Amino acid sequence: MRVARNLASSFVPTNPRLAFSRAMSSEVESDKLVAASTENSNADPQIQLMKFHQATKQDSKNLKKLAESASSKANDVAFQRKCIAQLNAFHSNVLRQQTALSAIVNENHKTINDRSDHDSDHALEELLKGVIMACKDGMKYSEELVKNVPILGPYLAPT
C-alpha cells in the first residue's frame, strides 16, 4: 500500500489495485486477490456468489449514501478516507464475485450434458441480473463520488 498526500496535507492511504478497469481485465491479478480472501474454496460457488453479491449490494448502498453527502463534505479528510475504504470494499467484493462466477462456469462446463435442473438455471440467471445491477449502481455512485470529491480520482486511476 502506498501513501499519498491529499489537499489537506494529511496522509491518506491508497490502494494501487483500485483501478477498476485494469483489475477487472486482469484475471491473474483478480485471482491472486480473491484467492487470499476466499475463506472456503470447497464451498458451493453459487452460495459464494450469493454471499458476495449481498456484500456488493451493501457496498453499493453505502456508496450511494456517501455520494449523497459528498458535495458538503468534499474537503473533510475523514470523509475522504471513508470513501476510499468503501471503494476498496466494493472493489474487493466485485473481484470475489468474479472468482465465484468463474467457478460456476467451470463447474457447469464439466456437467453441461447432464444438466436438467431448469429451476436452478433460472435462479442463477436472476442472481446474475442482481450482480450486474449492484455493480452498475456501485460504479454510478463511484462516479458521483469522484465528481464531487475530485481528490478521489487519482486513487481510482490505473497505476
PDB file of N, CA, C and O in Angstrom, residues 1-3 13-20 22-23 29 88 91 154-159:
ATOM      1  N   MET A   1       0.849  -1.171   0.000  1.00  0.00           N
ATOM      2  CA  MET A   1       0.000   0.000   0.000  1.00  0.00           C
ATOM      3  C   MET A   1       0.895   1.234   0.000  1.00  0.00           C
ATOM      4  O   MET A   1       1.828   1.331   0.760  1.00  0.00           O
ATOM      5  N   ARG A   2       0.587   2.141  -0.856  1.00  0.00           N
ATOM      6  CA  ARG A   2       1.362   3.368  -0.893  1.00  0.00           C
ATOM      7  C   ARG A   2       0.595   4.450  -0.159  1.00  0.00           C
ATOM      8  O   ARG A   2      -0.578   4.302   0.130  1.00  0.00           O
ATOM      9  N   VAL A   3       1.268   5.530   0.163  1.00  0.00           N
ATOM     10  CA  VAL A   3       0.626   6.629   0.875  1.00  0.00           C
ATOM     11  C   VAL A   3       0.763   7.878   0.025  1.00  0.00           C
ATOM     12  O   VAL A   3       1.824   8.174  -0.492  1.00  0.00           O
ATOM     13  N   PRO A  13      -4.181   6.716   2.954  1.00  0.00           N
ATOM     14  CA  PRO A  13      -3.695   5.503   2.309  1.00  0.00           C
ATOM     15  C   PRO A  13      -4.445   5.241   1.010  1.00  0.00           C
ATOM     16  O   PRO A  13      -5.628   5.490   0.916  1.00  0.00           O
ATOM     17  N   THR A  14      -3.715   4.756   0.025  1.00  0.00           N
ATOM     18  CA  THR A  14      -4.353   4.428  -1.240  1.00  0.00           C
ATOM     19  C   THR A  14      -4.005   3.002  -1.612  1.00  0.00           C
ATOM     20  O   THR A  14      -2.991   2.476  -1.180  1.00  0.00           O
ATOM     21  N   ASN A  15      -4.806   2.411  -2.418  1.00  0.00           N
ATOM     22  CA  ASN A  15      -4.589   1.059  -2.881  1.00  0.00           C
ATOM     23  C   ASN A  15      -4.393   1.106  -4.388  1.00  0.00           C
ATOM     24  O   ASN A  15      -5.328   1.445  -5.111  1.00  0.00           O
ATOM     25  N   PRO A  16      -3.222   0.766  -4.877  1.00  0.00           N
ATOM     26  CA  PRO A  16      -2.993   0.866  -6.318  1.00  0.00           C
ATOM     27  C   PRO A  16      -3.849  -0.111  -7.121  1.00  0.00           C
ATOM     28  O   PRO A  16      -4.011   0.044  -8.306  1.00  0.00           O
ATOM     29  N   ARG A  17      -4.421  -1.116  -6.494  1.00  0.00           N
ATOM     30  CA  ARG A  17      -5.260  -2.084  -7.201  1.00  0.00           C
ATOM     31  C   ARG A  17      -6.699  -1.616  -7.351  1.00  0.00           C
ATOM     32  O   ARG A  17      -7.553  -2.350  -7.805  1.00  0.00           O
ATOM     33  N   LEU A  18      -6.973  -0.391  -6.957  1.00  0.00           N
ATOM     34  CA  LEU A  18      -8.340   0.104  -7.007  1.00  0.00           C
ATOM     35  C   LEU A  18      -8.760   0.508  -8.408  1.00  0.00           C
ATOM     36  O   LEU A  18      -9.881   0.884  -8.632  1.00  0.00           O
ATOM     37  N   ALA A  19      -7.887   0.389  -9.344  1.00  0.00           N
ATOM     38  CA  ALA A  19      -8.220   0.733 -10.736  1.00  0.00           C
ATOM     39  C   ALA A  19      -9.156  -0.332 -11.284  1.00  0.00           C
ATOM     40  O   ALA A  19      -8.746  -1.428 -11.616  1.00  0.00           O
ATOM     41  N   PHE A  20     -10.416  -0.011 -11.329  1.00  0.00           N
ATOM     42  CA  PHE A  20     -11.438  -0.997 -11.671  1.00  0.00           C
ATOM     43  C   PHE A  20     -11.225  -1.628 -13.036  1.00  0.00           C
ATOM     44  O   PHE A  20     -11.222  -2.837 -13.166  1.00  0.00           O
ATOM     45  N   ARG A  22      -8.672  -1.902 -14.975  1.00  0.00           N
ATOM     46  CA  ARG A  22      -7.454  -2.685 -15.104  1.00  0.00           C
ATOM     47  C   ARG A  22      -7.556  -3.997 -14.339  1.00  0.00           C
ATOM     48  O   ARG A  22      -7.186  -5.046 -14.846  1.00  0.00           O
ATOM     49  N   ALA A  23      -8.087  -3.937 -13.130  1.00  0.00           N
ATOM     50  CA  ALA A  23      -8.194  -5.147 -12.325  1.00  0.00           C
ATOM     51  C   ALA A  23      -9.222  -6.110 -12.901  1.00  0.00           C
ATOM     52  O   ALA A  23      -9.043  -7.319 -12.849  1.00  0.00           O
ATOM     53  N   GLU A  29      -4.426 -11.058 -11.778  1.00  0.00           N
ATOM     54  CA  GLU A  29      -4.429 -10.145 -10.643  1.00  0.00           C
ATOM     55  C   GLU A  29      -5.629 -10.411  -9.743  1.00  0.00           C
ATOM     56  O   GLU A  29      -5.496 -10.501  -8.533  1.00  0.00           O
ATOM     57  N   ASN A  88     -12.681   0.535  -1.768  1.00  0.00           N
ATOM     58  CA  ASN A  88     -11.861  -0.677  -1.681  1.00  0.00           C
ATOM     59  C   ASN A  88     -12.722  -1.902  -1.383  1.00  0.00           C
ATOM     60  O   ASN A  88     -12.522  -2.966  -1.969  1.00  0.00           O
ATOM     61  N   HIS A  91     -14.694  -2.836  -4.486  1.00  0.00           N
ATOM     62  CA  HIS A  91     -13.784  -3.443  -5.450  1.00  0.00           C
ATOM     63  C   HIS A  91     -13.472  -4.889  -5.070  1.00  0.00           C
ATOM     64  O   HIS A  91     -13.522  -5.795  -5.919  1.00  0.00           O
ATOM     65  N   PRO A 154      -7.465  10.340  -8.521  1.00  0.00           N
ATOM     66  CA  PRO A 154      -6.161   9.696  -8.645  1.00  0.00           C
ATOM     67  C   PRO A 154      -6.090   8.322  -7.964  1.00  0.00           C
ATOM     68  O   PRO A 154      -5.331   7.464  -8.378  1.00  0.00           O
ATOM     69  N   TYR A 155      -6.891   8.106  -6.935  1.00  0.00           N
ATOM     70  CA  TYR A 155      -6.868   6.818  -6.248  1.00  0.00           C
ATOM     71  C   TYR A 155      -7.546   5.729  -7.073  1.00  0.00           C
ATOM     72  O   TYR A 155      -7.308   4.553  -6.850  1.00  0.00           O
ATOM     73  N   LEU A 156      -8.369   6.121  -8.010  1.00  0.00           N
ATOM     74  CA  LEU A 156      -9.071   5.170  -8.854  1.00  0.00           C
ATOM     75  C   LEU A 156      -8.380   4.966 -10.196  1.00  0.00           C
ATOM     76  O   LEU A 156      -8.738   4.067 -10.944  1.00  0.00           O
ATOM     77  N   ALA A 157      -7.406   5.790 -10.480  1.00  0.00           N
ATOM     78  CA  ALA A 157      -6.729   5.731 -11.775  1.00  0.00           C
ATOM     79  C   ALA A 157      -5.825   4.505 -11.863  1.00  0.00           C
ATOM     80  O   ALA A 157      -5.318   4.027 -10.846  1.00  0.00           O
ATOM     81  N   PRO A 158      -5.631   4.007 -13.059  1.00  0.00           N
ATOM     82  CA  PRO A 158      -4.704   2.866 -13.228  1.00  0.00           C
ATOM     83  C   PRO A 158      -3.292   3.265 -12.779  1.00  0.00           C
ATOM     84  O   PRO A 158      -2.892   4.411 -12.926  1.00  0.00           O
ATOM     85  N   THR A 159      -2.593   2.291 -12.225  1.00  0.00           N
ATOM     86  CA  THR A 159      -1.234   2.567 -11.761  1.00  0.00           C
ATOM     87  C   THR A 159      -0.222   1.960 -12.690  1.00  0.00           C
ATOM     88  O   THR A 159      -0.485   1.102 -13.466  1.00  0.00           O
TER      89      THR A 159
END
